[in-house]
């Protein structure tokens, strides 16, 4: 029987610490180095469509195919499905809401990368964009370390206030106030450049995940130590390529950092940037974990009584 993972069910099933652990393991798996198939296209009107496949990880007898439609003016802005299939028979094991799967896996993977790359003493955090993605990233970052102060800015001030009581006017003000900045916007022009950051800061840019979207300027990316999740994707449709840079602008991947083959920080480039695009295996890692939890006897009883 196919398990249906609705948005509310996904939120109930997510165990932040467990998902962070499986994402960390996933970054070291061979699948993290396999070229993913990511197809994006514009739609008539304001939206775009994306397909990511296949989501594969060693030891998991299943794969995922995800289709998304992105409409910046909608709530949620991302809609679609993640299909979890048996690896041997192709049977549809689960059908999951892609909005919630994507926000959780992207947010928690971003939290992991941010934690690994930010200076150990960094304890002030700012968000540029305060939607669902920011909330998931904040949940992961609060699990990984303590934060003395969290600030945010958003085009919708009320949305920023729902994330934190400390609301600032814009991205420049956020960067001037904190050690770590996470950008989660739909921007198509740079929100920060090299003059707006200082040595020791870390920036994570999540908005530049398809052609045309950009949050950090080319001069900032050139002077920072940039870590990505996939070199080819970052240069083709991520933060680097959208700023006119190629893969050589990146110091390496988060896989290199997790494996310990690449230092997270150096004195030569004191500002670090994590610029992921998002990889299909992350959809599998999360959806498989939720599928397993949903099939436990205790969870089935809870869901029936809910």
PDB file of C-alpha atoms in Angstrom:
ATOM      1  CA  UNK A   1       0.000   0.000   0.000  1.00  0.00           C
ATOM      2  CA  UNK A   2       1.331   3.445  -0.935  1.00  0.00           C
ATOM      3  CA  UNK A   3       2.002   5.696   2.059  1.00  0.00           C
ATOM      4  CA  UNK A   4       0.782   9.255   1.591  1.00  0.00           C
ATOM      5  CA  UNK A   5       2.960  11.870   3.274  1.00  0.00           C
ATOM      6  CA  UNK A   6       1.009  15.110   3.363  1.00  0.00           C
ATOM      7  CA  UNK A   7       2.540  18.412   4.433  1.00  0.00           C
ATOM      8  CA  UNK A   8       1.232  18.144   7.983  1.00  0.00           C
ATOM      9  CA  UNK A   9       2.280  14.504   8.248  1.00  0.00           C
ATOM     10  CA  UNK A  10       5.804  15.284   7.077  1.00  0.00           C
ATOM     11  CA  UNK A  11       6.095  18.013   9.712  1.00  0.00           C
ATOM     12  CA  UNK A  12       4.969  15.586  12.436  1.00  0.00           C
ATOM     13  CA  UNK A  13       7.350  12.825  11.355  1.00  0.00           C
ATOM     14  CA  UNK A  14      10.552  14.849  10.969  1.00  0.00           C
ATOM     15  CA  UNK A  15      13.122  14.144  13.675  1.00  0.00           C
ATOM     16  CA  UNK A  16      15.589  17.009  13.230  1.00  0.00           C
ATOM     17  CA  UNK A  17      18.575  15.306  14.847  1.00  0.00           C
ATOM     18  CA  UNK A  18      18.060  12.044  12.949  1.00  0.00           C
ATOM     19  CA  UNK A  19      17.675  13.809   9.592  1.00  0.00           C
ATOM     20  CA  UNK A  20      20.830  15.853  10.209  1.00  0.00           C
ATOM     21  CA  UNK A  21      22.701  12.616  10.901  1.00  0.00           C
ATOM     22  CA  UNK A  22      21.517  10.899   7.711  1.00  0.00           C
ATOM     23  CA  UNK A  23      22.284  13.994   5.640  1.00  0.00           C
ATOM     24  CA  UNK A  24      25.817  14.098   7.054  1.00  0.00           C
ATOM     25  CA  UNK A  25      26.245  10.434   6.102  1.00  0.00           C
ATOM     26  CA  UNK A  26      24.780  11.085   2.664  1.00  0.00           C
ATOM     27  CA  UNK A  27      27.385  13.730   1.891  1.00  0.00           C
ATOM     28  CA  UNK A  28      30.096  11.066   2.233  1.00  0.00           C
ATOM     29  CA  UNK A  29      28.305   8.433   0.116  1.00  0.00           C
ATOM     30  CA  UNK A  30      29.330   7.671  -3.485  1.00  0.00           C
ATOM     31  CA  UNK A  31      25.971   9.008  -4.710  1.00  0.00           C
ATOM     32  CA  UNK A  32      27.044  12.465  -3.591  1.00  0.00           C
ATOM     33  CA  UNK A  33      29.532  12.470  -6.482  1.00  0.00           C
ATOM     34  CA  UNK A  34      27.232  11.126  -9.200  1.00  0.00           C
ATOM     35  CA  UNK A  35      25.969  13.758 -11.667  1.00  0.00           C
ATOM     36  CA  UNK A  36      22.287  14.352 -10.833  1.00  0.00           C
ATOM     37  CA  UNK A  37      19.637  14.849 -13.468  1.00  0.00           C
ATOM     38  CA  UNK A  38      18.048  18.217 -12.824  1.00  0.00           C
ATOM     39  CA  UNK A  39      15.775  19.604 -15.528  1.00  0.00           C
ATOM     40  CA  UNK A  40      14.258  23.080 -15.153  1.00  0.00           C
ATOM     41  CA  UNK A  41      12.051  24.988 -17.546  1.00  0.00           C
ATOM     42  CA  UNK A  42      10.032  28.186 -17.564  1.00  0.00           C
ATOM     43  CA  UNK A  43       6.250  27.928 -17.691  1.00  0.00           C
ATOM     44  CA  UNK A  44       3.870  30.364 -19.394  1.00  0.00           C
ATOM     45  CA  UNK A  45       3.292  33.004 -16.754  1.00  0.00           C
ATOM     46  CA  UNK A  46       5.233  33.473 -13.510  1.00  0.00           C
ATOM     47  CA  UNK A  47       6.175  29.872 -12.699  1.00  0.00           C
ATOM     48  CA  UNK A  48       8.939  27.365 -13.385  1.00  0.00           C
ATOM     49  CA  UNK A  49       8.959  23.565 -13.369  1.00  0.00           C
ATOM     50  CA  UNK A  50      11.764  21.308 -12.173  1.00  0.00           C
ATOM     51  CA  UNK A  51      12.365  17.565 -12.130  1.00  0.00           C
ATOM     52  CA  UNK A  52      15.077  15.928  -9.998  1.00  0.00           C
ATOM     53  CA  UNK A  53      15.952  12.268 -10.459  1.00  0.00           C
ATOM     54  CA  UNK A  54      16.981   9.726  -9.501  1.00  0.00           C
ATOM     55  CA  UNK A  55      17.496  10.081  -5.757  1.00  0.00           C
ATOM     56  CA  UNK A  56      19.850   7.221  -4.859  1.00  0.00           C
ATOM     57  CA  UNK A  57      21.921   6.268  -1.822  1.00  0.00           C
ATOM     58  CA  UNK A  58      23.835   3.065  -1.030  1.00  0.00           C
ATOM     59  CA  UNK A  59      21.953   0.857   1.413  1.00  0.00           C
ATOM     60  CA  UNK A  60      18.502   2.280   0.645  1.00  0.00           C
ATOM     61  CA  UNK A  61      16.441  -0.115  -1.551  1.00  0.00           C
ATOM     62  CA  UNK A  62      14.439   2.698  -3.112  1.00  0.00           C
ATOM     63  CA  UNK A  63      14.784   5.759  -5.323  1.00  0.00           C
ATOM     64  CA  UNK A  64      12.958   9.062  -5.672  1.00  0.00           C
ATOM     65  CA  UNK A  65      11.667  11.187  -8.517  1.00  0.00           C
ATOM     66  CA  UNK A  66      10.624  14.741  -7.651  1.00  0.00           C
ATOM     67  CA  UNK A  67       8.634  17.206  -9.720  1.00  0.00           C
ATOM     68  CA  UNK A  68       8.149  20.791  -8.578  1.00  0.00           C
ATOM     69  CA  UNK A  69       6.363  23.873  -9.786  1.00  0.00           C
ATOM     70  CA  UNK A  70       7.632  27.162  -8.351  1.00  0.00           C
ATOM     71  CA  UNK A  71       5.389  30.228  -8.224  1.00  0.00           C
ATOM     72  CA  UNK A  72       6.930  33.065  -6.158  1.00  0.00           C
ATOM     73  CA  UNK A  73       3.577  34.756  -5.534  1.00  0.00           C
ATOM     74  CA  UNK A  74       1.823  31.630  -4.243  1.00  0.00           C
ATOM     75  CA  UNK A  75       1.687  30.221  -0.713  1.00  0.00           C
ATOM     76  CA  UNK A  76       3.432  27.851  -0.576  1.00  0.00           C
ATOM     77  CA  UNK A  77       5.563  29.016  -3.471  1.00  0.00           C
ATOM     78  CA  UNK A  78       6.643  25.461  -4.269  1.00  0.00           C
ATOM     79  CA  UNK A  79       4.160  22.700  -5.116  1.00  0.00           C
ATOM     80  CA  UNK A  80       4.636  19.167  -6.368  1.00  0.00           C
ATOM     81  CA  UNK A  81       5.275  15.573  -5.365  1.00  0.00           C
ATOM     82  CA  UNK A  82       8.128  13.302  -4.388  1.00  0.00           C
ATOM     83  CA  UNK A  83       7.584   9.709  -5.510  1.00  0.00           C
ATOM     84  CA  UNK A  84       9.389   6.992  -3.537  1.00  0.00           C
ATOM     85  CA  UNK A  85       9.761   3.783  -5.576  1.00  0.00           C
ATOM     86  CA  UNK A  86      11.028   0.314  -4.724  1.00  0.00           C
ATOM     87  CA  UNK A  87      14.428  -0.095  -6.364  1.00  0.00           C
ATOM     88  CA  UNK A  88      13.756  -3.688  -7.542  1.00  0.00           C
ATOM     89  CA  UNK A  89      10.113  -3.583  -8.645  1.00  0.00           C
ATOM     90  CA  UNK A  90       9.401   0.096  -9.205  1.00  0.00           C
ATOM     91  CA  UNK A  91       6.416  -0.117  -6.826  1.00  0.00           C
ATOM     92  CA  UNK A  92       5.282   3.275  -5.540  1.00  0.00           C
ATOM     93  CA  UNK A  93       6.045   3.082  -1.826  1.00  0.00           C
ATOM     94  CA  UNK A  94       5.180   6.659  -0.881  1.00  0.00           C
ATOM     95  CA  UNK A  95       3.815   9.847  -2.356  1.00  0.00           C
ATOM     96  CA  UNK A  96       5.041  12.928  -0.483  1.00  0.00           C
ATOM     97  CA  UNK A  97       4.299  16.639  -0.624  1.00  0.00           C
ATOM     98  CA  UNK A  98       7.366  18.142  -2.281  1.00  0.00           C
ATOM     99  CA  UNK A  99       6.940  21.541  -0.667  1.00  0.00           C
ATOM    100  CA  UNK A 100       7.506  20.128   2.813  1.00  0.00           C
ATOM    101  CA  UNK A 101      10.109  17.551   1.744  1.00  0.00           C
ATOM    102  CA  UNK A 102      12.108  20.211  -0.104  1.00  0.00           C
ATOM    103  CA  UNK A 103      11.932  22.804   2.667  1.00  0.00           C
ATOM    104  CA  UNK A 104      13.019  20.297   5.324  1.00  0.00           C
ATOM    105  CA  UNK A 105      15.824  18.622   3.381  1.00  0.00           C
ATOM    106  CA  UNK A 106      17.133  21.917   2.000  1.00  0.00           C
ATOM    107  CA  UNK A 107      16.839  23.675   5.345  1.00  0.00           C
ATOM    108  CA  UNK A 108      18.526  20.937   7.348  1.00  0.00           C
ATOM    109  CA  UNK A 109      21.249  20.360   4.736  1.00  0.00           C
ATOM    110  CA  UNK A 110      21.838  24.125   4.766  1.00  0.00           C
ATOM    111  CA  UNK A 111      22.002  24.083   8.562  1.00  0.00           C
ATOM    112  CA  UNK A 112      24.615  21.333   8.430  1.00  0.00           C
ATOM    113  CA  UNK A 113      26.724  23.201   5.878  1.00  0.00           C
ATOM    114  CA  UNK A 114      26.376  26.482   7.747  1.00  0.00           C
ATOM    115  CA  UNK A 115      27.393  24.896  11.041  1.00  0.00           C
ATOM    116  CA  UNK A 116      30.448  23.216   9.502  1.00  0.00           C
ATOM    117  CA  UNK A 117      31.676  26.333   7.697  1.00  0.00           C
ATOM    118  CA  UNK A 118      30.879  29.090  10.204  1.00  0.00           C
ATOM    119  CA  UNK A 119      33.533  30.031  12.756  1.00  0.00           C
ATOM    120  CA  UNK A 120      33.248  27.973  15.930  1.00  0.00           C
ATOM    121  CA  UNK A 121      32.593  31.076  18.004  1.00  0.00           C
ATOM    122  CA  UNK A 122      29.854  32.486  15.735  1.00  0.00           C
ATOM    123  CA  UNK A 123      26.727  32.959  17.824  1.00  0.00           C
ATOM    124  CA  UNK A 124      24.643  35.622  16.061  1.00  0.00           C
ATOM    125  CA  UNK A 125      22.483  34.614  13.113  1.00  0.00           C
ATOM    126  CA  UNK A 126      20.529  36.573  10.517  1.00  0.00           C
ATOM    127  CA  UNK A 127      18.017  35.638   7.828  1.00  0.00           C
ATOM    128  CA  UNK A 128      17.347  37.509   4.617  1.00  0.00           C
ATOM    129  CA  UNK A 129      13.955  36.112   3.673  1.00  0.00           C
ATOM    130  CA  UNK A 130      11.806  34.609   6.416  1.00  0.00           C
ATOM    131  CA  UNK A 131       9.613  32.030   4.689  1.00  0.00           C
ATOM    132  CA  UNK A 132       9.307  28.293   5.312  1.00  0.00           C
ATOM    133  CA  UNK A 133      12.879  27.657   4.161  1.00  0.00           C
ATOM    134  CA  UNK A 134      14.245  30.022   6.787  1.00  0.00           C
ATOM    135  CA  UNK A 135      12.193  28.331   9.484  1.00  0.00           C
ATOM    136  CA  UNK A 136      13.519  24.870   8.642  1.00  0.00           C
ATOM    137  CA  UNK A 137      17.100  26.136   8.504  1.00  0.00           C
ATOM    138  CA  UNK A 138      16.686  27.852  11.859  1.00  0.00           C
ATOM    139  CA  UNK A 139      15.341  24.625  13.389  1.00  0.00           C
ATOM    140  CA  UNK A 140      18.440  22.780  12.217  1.00  0.00           C
ATOM    141  CA  UNK A 141      20.858  25.467  13.334  1.00  0.00           C
ATOM    142  CA  UNK A 142      19.283  25.624  16.790  1.00  0.00           C
ATOM    143  CA  UNK A 143      19.800  21.879  17.065  1.00  0.00           C
ATOM    144  CA  UNK A 144      23.480  22.169  16.103  1.00  0.00           C
ATOM    145  CA  UNK A 145      24.595  25.123  18.241  1.00  0.00           C
ATOM    146  CA  UNK A 146      23.375  27.870  20.571  1.00  0.00           C
ATOM    147  CA  UNK A 147      22.601  31.309  19.156  1.00  0.00           C
ATOM    148  CA  UNK A 148      22.776  34.417  21.300  1.00  0.00           C
ATOM    149  CA  UNK A 149      20.790  36.530  18.843  1.00  0.00           C
ATOM    150  CA  UNK A 150      18.672  35.849  15.723  1.00  0.00           C
ATOM    151  CA  UNK A 151      17.561  38.673  13.406  1.00  0.00           C
ATOM    152  CA  UNK A 152      15.676  38.713  10.100  1.00  0.00           C
ATOM    153  CA  UNK A 153      14.421  40.893   7.277  1.00  0.00           C
ATOM    154  CA  UNK A 154      11.721  40.150   4.724  1.00  0.00           C
ATOM    155  CA  UNK A 155       9.573  42.030   2.221  1.00  0.00           C
ATOM    156  CA  UNK A 156       6.722  41.023   4.548  1.00  0.00           C
ATOM    157  CA  UNK A 157       7.681  42.438   7.947  1.00  0.00           C
ATOM    158  CA  UNK A 158       5.078  40.296   9.732  1.00  0.00           C
ATOM    159  CA  UNK A 159       6.640  37.156   8.323  1.00  0.00           C
ATOM    160  CA  UNK A 160      10.044  38.214   9.621  1.00  0.00           C
ATOM    161  CA  UNK A 161       8.503  38.941  13.027  1.00  0.00           C
ATOM    162  CA  UNK A 162       7.057  35.425  13.087  1.00  0.00           C
ATOM    163  CA  UNK A 163      10.586  34.049  12.759  1.00  0.00           C
ATOM    164  CA  UNK A 164      12.215  36.320  15.359  1.00  0.00           C
ATOM    165  CA  UNK A 165      11.262  39.443  17.310  1.00  0.00           C
ATOM    166  CA  UNK A 166      14.408  41.191  16.025  1.00  0.00           C
ATOM    167  CA  UNK A 167      13.403  42.514  12.607  1.00  0.00           C
ATOM    168  CA  UNK A 168      15.761  44.641  10.499  1.00  0.00           C
ATOM    169  CA  UNK A 169      15.181  46.670   7.339  1.00  0.00           C
ATOM    170  CA  UNK A 170      17.259  44.903   4.693  1.00  0.00           C
ATOM    171  CA  UNK A 171      20.070  42.484   3.845  1.00  0.00           C
ATOM    172  CA  UNK A 172      22.816  45.050   4.404  1.00  0.00           C
ATOM    173  CA  UNK A 173      21.557  45.745   7.925  1.00  0.00           C
ATOM    174  CA  UNK A 174      21.374  42.020   8.665  1.00  0.00           C
ATOM    175  CA  UNK A 175      24.952  41.424   7.475  1.00  0.00           C
ATOM    176  CA  UNK A 176      26.199  44.350   9.577  1.00  0.00           C
ATOM    177  CA  UNK A 177      24.596  42.881  12.709  1.00  0.00           C
ATOM    178  CA  UNK A 178      25.478  39.174  12.773  1.00  0.00           C
ATOM    179  CA  UNK A 179      28.228  36.582  12.330  1.00  0.00           C
ATOM    180  CA  UNK A 180      26.214  34.250  10.080  1.00  0.00           C
ATOM    181  CA  UNK A 181      23.773  35.243   7.313  1.00  0.00           C
ATOM    182  CA  UNK A 182      21.356  32.842   5.599  1.00  0.00           C
ATOM    183  CA  UNK A 183      19.657  34.132   2.438  1.00  0.00           C
ATOM    184  CA  UNK A 184      16.440  32.424   1.335  1.00  0.00           C
ATOM    185  CA  UNK A 185      14.885  34.717  -1.278  1.00  0.00           C
ATOM    186  CA  UNK A 186      13.638  34.809  -4.872  1.00  0.00           C
ATOM    187  CA  UNK A 187      16.003  37.641  -5.743  1.00  0.00           C
ATOM    188  CA  UNK A 188      17.276  38.101  -9.289  1.00  0.00           C
ATOM    189  CA  UNK A 189      19.840  40.739  -8.347  1.00  0.00           C
ATOM    190  CA  UNK A 190      22.593  40.714  -5.691  1.00  0.00           C
ATOM    191  CA  UNK A 191      21.465  41.579  -2.188  1.00  0.00           C
ATOM    192  CA  UNK A 192      25.002  41.674  -0.755  1.00  0.00           C
ATOM    193  CA  UNK A 193      28.379  42.503  -2.277  1.00  0.00           C
ATOM    194  CA  UNK A 194      31.946  42.375  -0.980  1.00  0.00           C
ATOM    195  CA  UNK A 195      31.670  45.767   0.709  1.00  0.00           C
ATOM    196  CA  UNK A 196      28.781  44.527   2.848  1.00  0.00           C
ATOM    197  CA  UNK A 197      30.603  41.691   4.629  1.00  0.00           C
ATOM    198  CA  UNK A 198      33.515  41.516   7.039  1.00  0.00           C
ATOM    199  CA  UNK A 199      36.297  39.021   7.835  1.00  0.00           C
ATOM    200  CA  UNK A 200      35.129  36.040   9.842  1.00  0.00           C
ATOM    201  CA  UNK A 201      31.567  36.064   8.549  1.00  0.00           C
ATOM    202  CA  UNK A 202      29.785  33.144   6.950  1.00  0.00           C
ATOM    203  CA  UNK A 203      27.021  33.408   4.340  1.00  0.00           C
ATOM    204  CA  UNK A 204      24.702  30.659   3.099  1.00  0.00           C
ATOM    205  CA  UNK A 205      22.818  31.435  -0.113  1.00  0.00           C
ATOM    206  CA  UNK A 206      19.820  29.182  -0.773  1.00  0.00           C
ATOM    207  CA  UNK A 207      17.883  31.308  -3.255  1.00  0.00           C
ATOM    208  CA  UNK A 208      20.216  30.829  -6.233  1.00  0.00           C
ATOM    209  CA  UNK A 209      18.960  27.352  -7.099  1.00  0.00           C
ATOM    210  CA  UNK A 210      17.977  27.830 -10.754  1.00  0.00           C
ATOM    211  CA  UNK A 211      19.063  30.059 -13.660  1.00  0.00           C
ATOM    212  CA  UNK A 212      18.530  33.775 -13.165  1.00  0.00           C
ATOM    213  CA  UNK A 213      18.331  33.751  -9.363  1.00  0.00           C
ATOM    214  CA  UNK A 214      21.134  35.510  -7.495  1.00  0.00           C
ATOM    215  CA  UNK A 215      21.663  36.769  -3.953  1.00  0.00           C
ATOM    216  CA  UNK A 216      25.427  37.401  -3.715  1.00  0.00           C
ATOM    217  CA  UNK A 217      27.480  39.491  -6.125  1.00  0.00           C
ATOM    218  CA  UNK A 218      30.328  38.185  -8.265  1.00  0.00           C
ATOM    219  CA  UNK A 219      32.915  40.263  -6.388  1.00  0.00           C
ATOM    220  CA  UNK A 220      31.795  38.789  -3.064  1.00  0.00           C
ATOM    221  CA  UNK A 221      31.943  35.236  -4.415  1.00  0.00           C
ATOM    222  CA  UNK A 222      35.405  35.823  -5.924  1.00  0.00           C
ATOM    223  CA  UNK A 223      36.869  37.029  -2.640  1.00  0.00           C
ATOM    224  CA  UNK A 224      35.167  34.458  -0.378  1.00  0.00           C
ATOM    225  CA  UNK A 225      35.920  30.795   0.219  1.00  0.00           C
ATOM    226  CA  UNK A 226      32.964  29.237  -1.598  1.00  0.00           C
ATOM    227  CA  UNK A 227      31.797  25.704  -0.861  1.00  0.00           C
ATOM    228  CA  UNK A 228      29.054  24.124  -2.990  1.00  0.00           C
ATOM    229  CA  UNK A 229      27.152  20.837  -3.018  1.00  0.00           C
ATOM    230  CA  UNK A 230      27.904  20.052  -6.691  1.00  0.00           C
ATOM    231  CA  UNK A 231      30.492  21.873  -8.783  1.00  0.00           C
ATOM    232  CA  UNK A 232      28.819  21.397 -12.162  1.00  0.00           C
ATOM    233  CA  UNK A 233      25.377  22.435 -10.924  1.00  0.00           C
ATOM    234  CA  UNK A 234      26.729  25.491  -9.095  1.00  0.00           C
ATOM    235  CA  UNK A 235      28.381  26.652 -12.313  1.00  0.00           C
ATOM    236  CA  UNK A 236      25.418  25.845 -14.542  1.00  0.00           C
ATOM    237  CA  UNK A 237      22.389  26.981 -12.550  1.00  0.00           C
ATOM    238  CA  UNK A 238      23.523  28.002  -9.085  1.00  0.00           C
ATOM    239  CA  UNK A 239      25.143  30.924  -7.309  1.00  0.00           C
ATOM    240  CA  UNK A 240      28.381  30.786  -9.319  1.00  0.00           C
ATOM    241  CA  UNK A 241      26.987  30.470 -12.817  1.00  0.00           C
ATOM    242  CA  UNK A 242      24.239  33.000 -12.178  1.00  0.00           C
ATOM    243  CA  UNK A 243      26.927  35.511 -11.165  1.00  0.00           C
ATOM    244  CA  UNK A 244      28.973  34.816 -14.308  1.00  0.00           C
ATOM    245  CA  UNK A 245      31.563  32.595 -12.585  1.00  0.00           C
ATOM    246  CA  UNK A 246      32.657  29.049 -13.313  1.00  0.00           C
ATOM    247  CA  UNK A 247      33.390  26.085 -11.059  1.00  0.00           C
ATOM    248  CA  UNK A 248      36.952  27.256 -10.409  1.00  0.00           C
ATOM    249  CA  UNK A 249      35.526  29.956  -8.128  1.00  0.00           C
ATOM    250  CA  UNK A 250      34.634  27.229  -5.608  1.00  0.00           C
ATOM    251  CA  UNK A 251      37.176  25.812  -3.187  1.00  0.00           C
ATOM    252  CA  UNK A 252      35.360  22.474  -3.212  1.00  0.00           C
ATOM    253  CA  UNK A 253      32.227  20.699  -2.059  1.00  0.00           C
ATOM    254  CA  UNK A 254      30.608  20.061   1.292  1.00  0.00           C
ATOM    255  CA  UNK A 255      31.404  16.389   0.753  1.00  0.00           C
ATOM    256  CA  UNK A 256      35.098  17.334   0.841  1.00  0.00           C
ATOM    257  CA  UNK A 257      34.554  19.221   4.104  1.00  0.00           C
ATOM    258  CA  UNK A 258      32.520  16.447   5.755  1.00  0.00           C
ATOM    259  CA  UNK A 259      35.129  13.870   4.758  1.00  0.00           C
ATOM    260  CA  UNK A 260      37.903  16.054   6.180  1.00  0.00           C
ATOM    261  CA  UNK A 261      39.811  16.351   2.899  1.00  0.00           C
ATOM    262  CA  UNK A 262      39.146  20.104   2.645  1.00  0.00           C
ATOM    263  CA  UNK A 263      39.398  22.598   5.530  1.00  0.00           C
ATOM    264  CA  UNK A 264      36.224  24.563   6.178  1.00  0.00           C
ATOM    265  CA  UNK A 265      38.027  27.860   6.694  1.00  0.00           C
ATOM    266  CA  UNK A 266      41.406  29.414   5.848  1.00  0.00           C
ATOM    267  CA  UNK A 267      43.132  32.675   6.719  1.00  0.00           C
ATOM    268  CA  UNK A 268      43.602  33.466   3.021  1.00  0.00           C
ATOM    269  CA  UNK A 269      39.853  33.961   2.456  1.00  0.00           C
ATOM    270  CA  UNK A 270      38.318  34.785   5.848  1.00  0.00           C
ATOM    271  CA  UNK A 271      34.727  34.991   4.557  1.00  0.00           C
ATOM    272  CA  UNK A 272      33.038  31.664   3.797  1.00  0.00           C
ATOM    273  CA  UNK A 273      30.018  31.021   1.596  1.00  0.00           C
ATOM    274  CA  UNK A 274      27.928  27.887   1.278  1.00  0.00           C
ATOM    275  CA  UNK A 275      26.087  27.898  -2.052  1.00  0.00           C
ATOM    276  CA  UNK A 276      24.095  24.688  -2.579  1.00  0.00           C
ATOM    277  CA  UNK A 277      21.656  23.984  -5.406  1.00  0.00           C
ATOM    278  CA  UNK A 278      20.059  20.857  -3.892  1.00  0.00           C
ATOM    279  CA  UNK A 279      20.627  17.211  -4.857  1.00  0.00           C
ATOM    280  CA  UNK A 280      18.193  14.335  -5.502  1.00  0.00           C
ATOM    281  CA  UNK A 281      19.769  12.002  -2.930  1.00  0.00           C
ATOM    282  CA  UNK A 282      18.708  14.440  -0.211  1.00  0.00           C
ATOM    283  CA  UNK A 283      15.059  13.912  -1.200  1.00  0.00           C
ATOM    284  CA  UNK A 284      15.591  10.169  -0.872  1.00  0.00           C
ATOM    285  CA  UNK A 285      17.369  10.418   2.487  1.00  0.00           C
ATOM    286  CA  UNK A 286      14.496  12.356   4.045  1.00  0.00           C
ATOM    287  CA  UNK A 287      11.585  10.616   2.319  1.00  0.00           C
ATOM    288  CA  UNK A 288      12.940   7.154   3.147  1.00  0.00           C
ATOM    289  CA  UNK A 289      13.386   8.105   6.805  1.00  0.00           C
ATOM    290  CA  UNK A 290       9.819   9.436   6.971  1.00  0.00           C
ATOM    291  CA  UNK A 291       8.459   6.383   5.148  1.00  0.00           C
ATOM    292  CA  UNK A 292      10.129   4.106   7.696  1.00  0.00           C
ATOM    293  CA  UNK A 293       8.727   6.102  10.616  1.00  0.00           C
ATOM    294  CA  UNK A 294       5.243   6.200   9.087  1.00  0.00           C
ATOM    295  CA  UNK A 295       5.189   2.374   8.817  1.00  0.00           C
ATOM    296  CA  UNK A 296       6.036   1.632  12.459  1.00  0.00           C
ATOM    297  CA  UNK A 297       3.074   0.139  14.371  1.00  0.00           C
ATOM    298  CA  UNK A 298       3.050   2.910  17.000  1.00  0.00           C
ATOM    299  CA  UNK A 299       3.015   5.618  14.336  1.00  0.00           C
ATOM    300  CA  UNK A 300       0.208   3.917  12.377  1.00  0.00           C
ATOM    301  CA  UNK A 301      -1.940   3.861  15.525  1.00  0.00           C
ATOM    302  CA  UNK A 302      -1.174   7.539  16.264  1.00  0.00           C
ATOM    303  CA  UNK A 303      -2.101   8.525  12.702  1.00  0.00           C
ATOM    304  CA  UNK A 304      -5.367   6.567  12.843  1.00  0.00           C
ATOM    305  CA  UNK A 305      -6.346   8.281  16.094  1.00  0.00           C
ATOM    306  CA  UNK A 306      -5.341  11.773  14.895  1.00  0.00           C
TER     307      UNK A 306
END
